Amino acid sequence: MALPLLDVDRTVRQVTLAIVLTGLGIVLLGVVVGGWAVQRSLRPLRQIEATAAAIADGDLSQRVQAAPTSTEVGRLSAALNGMLTQIEQAFEARTASEARMRRFVADASHELRTPLATIRGYAELYRMGALAERAQVDDTMRRVEQSATRMGALVEDLLALARLDEGRPLRADPVDLTVLAGDAISDLHALDPGRPTRLVPLVADGSLGPCVVTGDEARLRQVVANLVGNVVQHTPAGTPVELAVGVGQGAGVLEVRDHGPGIDPAHAARVFERFYRVDASRTRESGGAGLGMAIVAAIVQAHGGAVELSATEGGGTTVQVRVPLRAGEPVHDMSGAGGEGGPGGS
């Protein structure tokens, strides 16, 4: 018995065509979906690439868009943002340091130029035979010596600041601020015998006793000497001065109080800057190079302390130096009381 296979062949061809078309559709759909998924997954990486390109062009403020830290891309973005923040801060610090260095070199060159020009001018006068009399030669040599002394002092100050900027370790010996203040009173009385000077406790009802801190005695003596020297240099003769010593807020405190004309608040915030003069009209001979207070601030900060400037009650200026107390020293905090102490010095 024979039957025609036309219907069977037609059905097979239809099924085959349907399978082929379905397979092609599935493949095409897979390609489209897969491409979309890959593009979406690579989008954060392209953002990272674009951010890196912007940073390479100099824009350090760019950041990678945050993503959930549960994904690898999110963790990578967080790590990159943290690294970029540190890089930006490092560049800002370097830029600021370079600006300060350029300004420091320019100021130092300017300050050194004056005594060098003076020495050179007098040397040319001598070479030209303009100094014929002995008195003229003696006066010229005196002025040359003064210029060389000023230049040497400036170089010493610059070297001191450079050493402090390098962060060289300081000595950690017990230093009694009361002893330093007493010695400064004696030095001040020798420099200006007509100036009333007193060594007083930090507060009126306190007692004047040892105030031992940890530090480099030579450097701390330099701090006190610079502060006392400023008082002598920038206040009228006969202006009273007090040095107050005590403990405040767990630190050794030394205050240098004068009753002179004081400092304008507009200048008070800048007196610790290098080469800054409160009175721009002062000459280098009368006003110094403007490094004394900068050295004071650098030394105190190297000891882990702080220095502040405020107005003295009744007029004048008070400079307060705070240095951490030596470990194991008894602390009798007198910062809660106010007022000045009674007479105690020469």
Tab-separated table of C-alpha atoms in Angstrom:
chain	number	residue	atom	x	y	z
A	1	MET	CA	0.000	0.000	0.000
A	2	ALA	CA	1.524	3.302	-1.008
A	3	LEU	CA	0.708	6.811	0.330
A	4	PRO	CA	2.025	10.183	-0.878
A	5	LEU	CA	4.714	11.919	1.403
A	6	LEU	CA	4.016	15.432	0.221
A	7	ASP	CA	2.288	16.434	3.445
A	8	VAL	CA	5.058	14.940	5.571
A	9	ASP	CA	7.776	16.642	3.574
A	10	ARG	CA	5.940	19.942	3.764
A	11	THR	CA	5.579	19.638	7.531
A	12	VAL	CA	9.251	18.785	7.937
A	13	ARG	CA	10.262	21.771	5.830
A	14	GLN	CA	7.983	24.073	7.850
A	15	VAL	CA	9.318	22.769	11.152
A	16	THR	CA	12.910	23.091	9.920
A	17	LEU	CA	12.286	26.660	8.744
A	18	ALA	CA	10.628	27.530	12.040
A	19	ILE	CA	13.567	26.088	13.997
A	20	VAL	CA	16.109	27.941	11.858
A	21	LEU	CA	14.250	31.242	12.088
A	22	THR	CA	13.728	30.821	15.821
A	23	GLY	CA	17.419	30.039	16.306
A	24	LEU	CA	18.451	33.071	14.283
A	25	GLY	CA	16.046	35.248	16.283
A	26	ILE	CA	17.409	33.925	19.564
A	27	VAL	CA	20.986	34.537	18.409
A	28	LEU	CA	20.189	38.081	17.272
A	29	LEU	CA	18.343	38.785	20.514
A	30	GLY	CA	21.278	37.402	22.495
A	31	VAL	CA	23.702	39.617	20.577
A	32	VAL	CA	21.584	42.727	21.217
A	33	VAL	CA	20.993	41.952	24.889
A	34	GLY	CA	24.599	40.927	25.429
A	35	GLY	CA	25.921	44.071	23.744
A	36	TRP	CA	23.631	46.244	25.846
A	37	ALA	CA	24.677	44.454	29.022
A	38	VAL	CA	28.369	44.796	28.177
A	39	GLN	CA	27.954	48.482	27.326
A	40	ARG	CA	26.140	49.108	30.601
A	41	SER	CA	28.714	47.219	32.643
A	42	LEU	CA	31.563	49.111	30.967
A	43	ARG	CA	29.943	52.530	31.443
A	44	PRO	CA	31.557	53.113	34.895
A	45	LEU	CA	34.935	52.158	33.451
A	46	ARG	CA	34.468	54.678	30.635
A	47	GLN	CA	33.579	57.296	33.259
A	48	ILE	CA	36.761	56.408	35.112
A	49	GLU	CA	38.673	56.727	31.835
A	50	ALA	CA	37.145	60.155	31.152
A	51	THR	CA	37.926	61.303	34.705
A	52	ALA	CA	41.523	60.105	34.374
A	53	ALA	CA	41.849	62.004	31.102
A	54	ALA	CA	40.522	65.198	32.728
A	55	ILE	CA	42.964	64.796	35.615
A	56	ALA	CA	45.786	64.235	33.152
A	57	ASP	CA	44.836	67.576	31.577
A	58	GLY	CA	45.354	69.252	34.953
A	59	ASP	CA	41.904	69.300	36.549
A	60	LEU	CA	42.603	67.638	39.896
A	61	SER	CA	39.119	68.429	41.206
A	62	GLN	CA	37.505	65.702	39.078
A	63	ARG	CA	36.124	62.663	40.891
A	64	VAL	CA	34.755	59.310	39.770
A	65	GLN	CA	30.997	58.905	40.166
A	66	ALA	CA	30.258	56.911	43.285
A	67	ALA	CA	28.882	53.388	42.904
A	68	PRO	CA	27.738	50.747	45.407
A	69	THR	CA	30.760	49.365	47.230
A	70	SER	CA	29.263	45.897	46.957
A	71	THR	CA	30.527	45.793	43.358
A	72	GLU	CA	34.083	45.689	42.127
A	73	VAL	CA	33.581	48.911	40.170
A	74	GLY	CA	32.218	50.619	43.278
A	75	ARG	CA	35.210	49.574	45.355
A	76	LEU	CA	37.538	50.705	42.566
A	77	SER	CA	35.770	54.091	42.365
A	78	ALA	CA	36.031	54.615	46.113
A	79	ALA	CA	39.735	53.745	46.090
A	80	LEU	CA	40.394	56.063	43.145
A	81	ASN	CA	38.500	58.952	44.743
A	82	GLY	CA	40.492	58.555	47.947
A	83	MET	CA	43.742	58.498	46.006
A	84	LEU	CA	42.730	61.546	43.964
A	85	THR	CA	41.889	63.489	47.137
A	86	GLN	CA	45.324	62.778	48.555
A	87	ILE	CA	46.989	63.709	45.272
A	88	GLU	CA	45.069	66.996	45.117
A	89	GLN	CA	46.005	67.837	48.712
A	90	ALA	CA	49.638	66.973	48.023
A	91	PHE	CA	49.700	69.225	44.950
A	92	GLU	CA	48.065	72.064	46.875
A	93	ALA	CA	50.599	71.671	49.687
A	94	ARG	CA	53.458	71.615	47.209
A	95	THR	CA	52.135	74.670	45.395
A	96	ALA	CA	51.737	76.558	48.659
A	97	SER	CA	55.212	75.475	49.761
A	98	GLU	CA	56.734	76.624	46.490
A	99	ALA	CA	54.935	79.963	46.774
A	100	ARG	CA	56.197	80.423	50.330
A	101	MET	CA	59.699	79.449	49.271
A	102	ARG	CA	59.698	81.911	46.371
A	103	ARG	CA	58.424	84.662	48.646
A	104	PHE	CA	60.945	83.704	51.331
A	105	VAL	CA	63.861	83.773	48.880
A	106	ALA	CA	62.693	87.080	47.426
A	107	ASP	CA	62.357	88.657	50.867
A	108	ALA	CA	65.705	87.268	52.025
A	109	SER	CA	67.400	88.575	48.891
A	110	HIS	CA	65.806	91.962	49.423
A	111	GLU	CA	66.912	92.098	53.057
A	112	LEU	CA	70.480	91.038	52.256
A	113	ARG	CA	70.764	93.507	49.396
A	114	THR	CA	70.747	96.552	51.678
A	115	PRO	CA	73.768	95.728	53.893
A	116	LEU	CA	75.645	94.366	50.883
A	117	ALA	CA	75.014	97.573	48.968
A	118	THR	CA	76.195	99.587	51.955
A	119	ILE	CA	79.419	97.610	52.259
A	120	ARG	CA	80.021	97.830	48.533
A	121	GLY	CA	79.378	101.583	48.493
A	122	TYR	CA	81.853	102.309	51.253
A	123	ALA	CA	84.423	100.008	49.642
A	124	GLU	CA	84.110	101.971	46.379
A	125	LEU	CA	84.533	105.231	48.276
A	126	TYR	CA	87.712	103.916	49.834
A	127	ARG	CA	89.010	102.649	46.475
A	128	MET	CA	88.329	106.010	44.832
A	129	GLY	CA	90.335	107.815	47.526
A	130	ALA	CA	87.358	109.760	48.845
A	131	LEU	CA	88.246	108.850	52.436
A	132	ALA	CA	91.302	111.006	52.956
A	133	GLU	CA	91.027	111.706	56.681
A	134	ARG	CA	91.440	109.230	59.502
A	135	ALA	CA	88.090	110.177	61.011
A	136	GLN	CA	86.337	109.415	57.718
A	137	VAL	CA	88.016	106.010	57.508
A	138	ASP	CA	87.049	105.191	61.098
A	139	ASP	CA	83.438	106.208	60.499
A	140	THR	CA	83.319	104.170	57.293
A	141	MET	CA	84.732	101.079	58.973
A	142	ARG	CA	82.174	101.467	61.773
A	143	ARG	CA	79.312	101.584	59.275
A	144	VAL	CA	80.698	98.624	57.342
A	145	GLU	CA	80.946	96.659	60.581
A	146	GLN	CA	77.349	97.545	61.469
A	147	SER	CA	76.127	96.400	58.046
A	148	ALA	CA	78.085	93.149	58.321
A	149	THR	CA	76.641	92.574	61.803
A	150	ARG	CA	73.088	93.106	60.532
A	151	MET	CA	73.733	90.784	57.622
A	152	GLY	CA	75.205	88.128	59.932
A	153	ALA	CA	72.202	88.360	62.272
A	154	LEU	CA	69.835	87.985	59.331
A	155	VAL	CA	71.707	84.924	58.051
A	156	GLU	CA	71.599	83.369	61.530
A	157	ASP	CA	67.838	83.946	61.705
A	158	LEU	CA	67.349	82.425	58.262
A	159	LEU	CA	69.401	79.380	59.238
A	160	ALA	CA	67.403	78.979	62.449
A	161	LEU	CA	64.131	79.057	60.513
A	162	ALA	CA	65.489	76.601	57.937
A	163	ARG	CA	66.480	74.150	60.677
A	164	LEU	CA	63.060	74.445	62.288
A	165	ASP	CA	61.342	73.943	58.919
A	166	GLU	CA	63.339	70.750	58.417
A	167	GLY	CA	61.782	69.378	61.586
A	168	ARG	CA	65.063	68.539	63.264
A	169	PRO	CA	64.441	67.016	66.715
A	170	LEU	CA	64.880	69.370	69.651
A	171	ARG	CA	66.263	68.537	73.064
A	172	ALA	CA	63.711	67.289	75.600
A	173	ASP	CA	65.132	68.520	78.884
A	174	PRO	CA	63.301	69.885	81.926
A	175	VAL	CA	63.152	73.684	81.614
A	176	ASP	CA	61.804	76.003	84.300
A	177	LEU	CA	59.962	78.905	82.691
A	178	THR	CA	60.207	80.854	85.930
A	179	VAL	CA	64.006	80.743	85.741
A	180	LEU	CA	63.939	81.871	82.098
A	181	ALA	CA	61.616	84.753	82.962
A	182	GLY	CA	63.805	85.802	85.900
A	183	ASP	CA	66.906	85.818	83.695
A	184	ALA	CA	65.023	87.835	81.068
A	185	ILE	CA	64.041	90.388	83.731
A	186	SER	CA	67.712	90.756	84.666
A	187	ASP	CA	68.718	91.147	81.012
A	188	LEU	CA	65.949	93.681	80.416
A	189	HIS	CA	67.024	95.701	83.465
A	190	ALA	CA	70.602	95.717	82.139
A	191	LEU	CA	69.478	96.837	78.670
A	192	ASP	CA	67.151	99.559	79.926
A	193	PRO	CA	67.743	100.389	83.603
A	194	GLY	CA	65.069	103.086	83.572
A	195	ARG	CA	62.276	100.760	82.489
A	196	PRO	CA	60.028	99.371	85.279
A	197	THR	CA	60.095	95.560	85.092
A	198	ARG	CA	58.331	92.934	87.183
A	199	LEU	CA	58.158	89.153	87.410
A	200	VAL	CA	54.643	88.216	88.483
A	201	PRO	CA	52.490	85.101	88.794
A	202	LEU	CA	50.105	84.375	85.972
A	203	VAL	CA	47.107	85.471	88.063
A	204	ALA	CA	46.755	87.965	90.873
A	205	ASP	CA	45.955	85.440	93.607
A	206	GLY	CA	48.472	82.835	92.430
A	207	SER	CA	51.913	82.047	93.696
A	208	LEU	CA	55.148	82.381	91.771
A	209	GLY	CA	56.830	78.987	91.779
A	210	PRO	CA	58.581	76.542	89.450
A	211	CYS	CA	56.899	75.926	86.109
A	212	VAL	CA	58.777	73.023	84.512
A	213	VAL	CA	58.145	72.136	80.874
A	214	THR	CA	59.865	69.794	78.432
A	215	GLY	CA	61.946	71.447	75.783
A	216	ASP	CA	65.188	72.811	74.454
A	217	GLU	CA	66.400	75.398	76.969
A	218	ALA	CA	68.513	77.313	74.434
A	219	ARG	CA	65.592	77.614	72.023
A	220	LEU	CA	63.135	78.638	74.739
A	221	ARG	CA	65.615	81.258	75.974
A	222	GLN	CA	65.710	82.560	72.405
A	223	VAL	CA	61.904	82.854	72.466
A	224	VAL	CA	61.967	84.940	75.644
A	225	ALA	CA	64.903	87.029	74.394
A	226	ASN	CA	63.100	87.820	71.123
A	227	LEU	CA	59.918	88.843	72.941
A	228	VAL	CA	61.775	91.038	75.421
A	229	GLY	CA	63.857	92.531	72.605
A	230	ASN	CA	60.676	93.464	70.736
A	231	VAL	CA	59.384	95.261	73.818
A	232	VAL	CA	62.599	97.278	74.154
A	233	GLN	CA	62.672	98.075	70.447
A	234	HIS	CA	59.040	98.952	69.804
A	235	THR	CA	57.830	100.643	73.003
A	236	PRO	CA	58.796	104.067	74.359
A	237	ALA	CA	61.515	104.248	76.989
A	238	GLY	CA	60.143	103.880	80.496
A	239	THR	CA	57.188	101.747	79.438
A	240	PRO	CA	56.425	99.197	82.213
A	241	VAL	CA	56.881	95.518	81.381
A	242	GLU	CA	55.738	92.416	83.239
A	243	LEU	CA	56.686	88.793	82.671
A	244	ALA	CA	54.033	86.451	84.049
A	245	VAL	CA	54.589	82.720	84.621
A	246	GLY	CA	52.152	80.020	85.652
A	247	VAL	CA	50.097	77.033	84.576
A	248	GLY	CA	46.986	77.258	82.454
A	249	GLN	CA	44.912	74.443	80.980
A	250	GLY	CA	47.625	71.879	81.694
A	251	ALA	CA	50.427	73.805	79.997
A	252	GLY	CA	53.240	76.030	81.168
A	253	VAL	CA	52.419	79.647	80.325
A	254	LEU	CA	54.772	82.604	79.985
A	255	GLU	CA	53.366	86.028	79.162
A	256	VAL	CA	55.277	89.149	78.172
A	257	ARG	CA	53.073	92.170	78.888
A	258	ASP	CA	53.926	95.713	77.874
A	259	HIS	CA	51.945	98.927	78.327
A	260	GLY	CA	53.003	100.656	75.146
A	261	PRO	CA	50.892	101.865	72.225
A	262	GLY	CA	49.815	98.317	71.340
A	263	ILE	CA	49.297	96.716	67.929
A	264	ASP	CA	46.435	97.452	65.585
A	265	PRO	CA	44.089	94.418	65.275
A	266	ALA	CA	44.609	94.511	61.511
A	267	HIS	CA	48.283	93.645	62.072
A	268	ALA	CA	47.889	91.320	65.051
A	269	ALA	CA	47.055	88.293	62.908
A	270	ARG	CA	50.171	88.760	60.762
A	271	VAL	CA	52.901	89.549	63.259
A	272	PHE	CA	54.114	85.930	63.175
A	273	GLU	CA	54.613	85.966	59.398
A	274	ARG	CA	58.167	86.055	58.101
A	275	PHE	CA	59.526	89.448	57.061
A	276	TYR	CA	56.332	91.160	58.194
A	277	ARG	CA	56.719	94.543	59.871
A	278	VAL	CA	53.854	96.161	61.736
A	279	ASP	CA	55.225	99.592	60.867
A	280	ALA	CA	56.297	99.598	57.229
A	281	SER	CA	58.058	102.917	57.752
A	282	ARG	CA	60.652	101.366	60.061
A	283	THR	CA	64.100	101.005	58.607
A	284	ARG	CA	65.984	97.732	58.796
A	285	GLU	CA	68.267	99.327	61.342
A	286	SER	CA	65.448	100.339	63.705
A	287	GLY	CA	62.814	97.772	62.945
A	288	GLY	CA	64.744	94.611	62.158
A	289	ALA	CA	64.081	92.192	59.337
A	290	GLY	CA	60.722	91.017	60.636
A	291	LEU	CA	61.910	87.519	61.581
A	292	GLY	CA	61.885	87.702	65.381
A	293	MET	CA	58.233	86.791	65.926
A	294	ALA	CA	58.355	84.215	63.122
A	295	ILE	CA	61.210	82.480	64.949
A	296	VAL	CA	59.223	82.625	68.195
A	297	ALA	CA	56.208	80.961	66.548
A	298	ALA	CA	58.354	78.299	64.848
A	299	ILE	CA	60.189	77.363	68.069
A	300	VAL	CA	57.005	77.198	70.144
A	301	GLN	CA	55.227	75.083	67.528
A	302	ALA	CA	58.232	72.749	67.376
A	303	HIS	CA	57.742	72.209	71.122
A	304	GLY	CA	54.092	71.299	70.566
A	305	GLY	CA	52.913	74.584	72.049
A	306	ALA	CA	51.165	77.714	70.858
A	307	VAL	CA	51.778	81.447	70.892
A	308	GLU	CA	49.072	84.094	70.902
A	309	LEU	CA	48.956	87.864	70.855
A	310	SER	CA	46.326	89.943	72.643
A	311	ALA	CA	45.764	93.421	74.049
A	312	THR	CA	47.026	94.198	77.549
A	313	GLU	CA	44.410	95.467	79.958
A	314	GLY	CA	44.790	99.227	80.082
A	315	GLY	CA	46.694	99.394	76.803
A	316	GLY	CA	49.662	97.615	75.296
A	317	THR	CA	50.372	94.156	73.959
A	318	THR	CA	50.562	90.742	75.620
A	319	VAL	CA	52.287	87.783	73.978
A	320	GLN	CA	51.388	84.453	75.561
A	321	VAL	CA	53.543	81.368	75.069
A	322	ARG	CA	52.168	77.951	76.020
A	323	VAL	CA	54.400	74.877	76.239
A	324	PRO	CA	53.295	71.401	77.422
A	325	LEU	CA	54.253	70.645	81.017
A	326	ARG	CA	56.838	67.996	81.751
A	327	ALA	CA	55.278	64.604	82.442
A	328	GLY	CA	54.867	63.962	86.140
A	329	GLU	CA	54.869	67.628	87.131
A	330	PRO	CA	52.054	68.720	89.475
A	331	VAL	CA	49.388	70.773	87.734
A	332	HIS	CA	47.814	73.680	89.624
A	333	ASP	CA	45.654	75.192	86.923
A	334	MET	CA	45.304	78.954	87.389
A	335	SER	CA	43.589	79.718	84.103
A	336	GLY	CA	40.213	80.287	85.738
A	337	ALA	CA	41.228	83.457	87.557
A	338	GLY	CA	42.032	86.790	86.027
A	339	GLY	CA	44.063	89.899	86.704
A	340	GLU	CA	47.727	90.669	87.054
A	341	GLY	CA	50.079	89.721	89.801
A	342	GLY	CA	51.745	91.967	92.297
A	343	PRO	CA	55.280	93.202	92.141
A	344	GLY	CA	57.952	90.623	91.977
A	345	GLY	CA	60.885	91.801	89.872
A	346	SER	CA	63.326	94.625	89.665
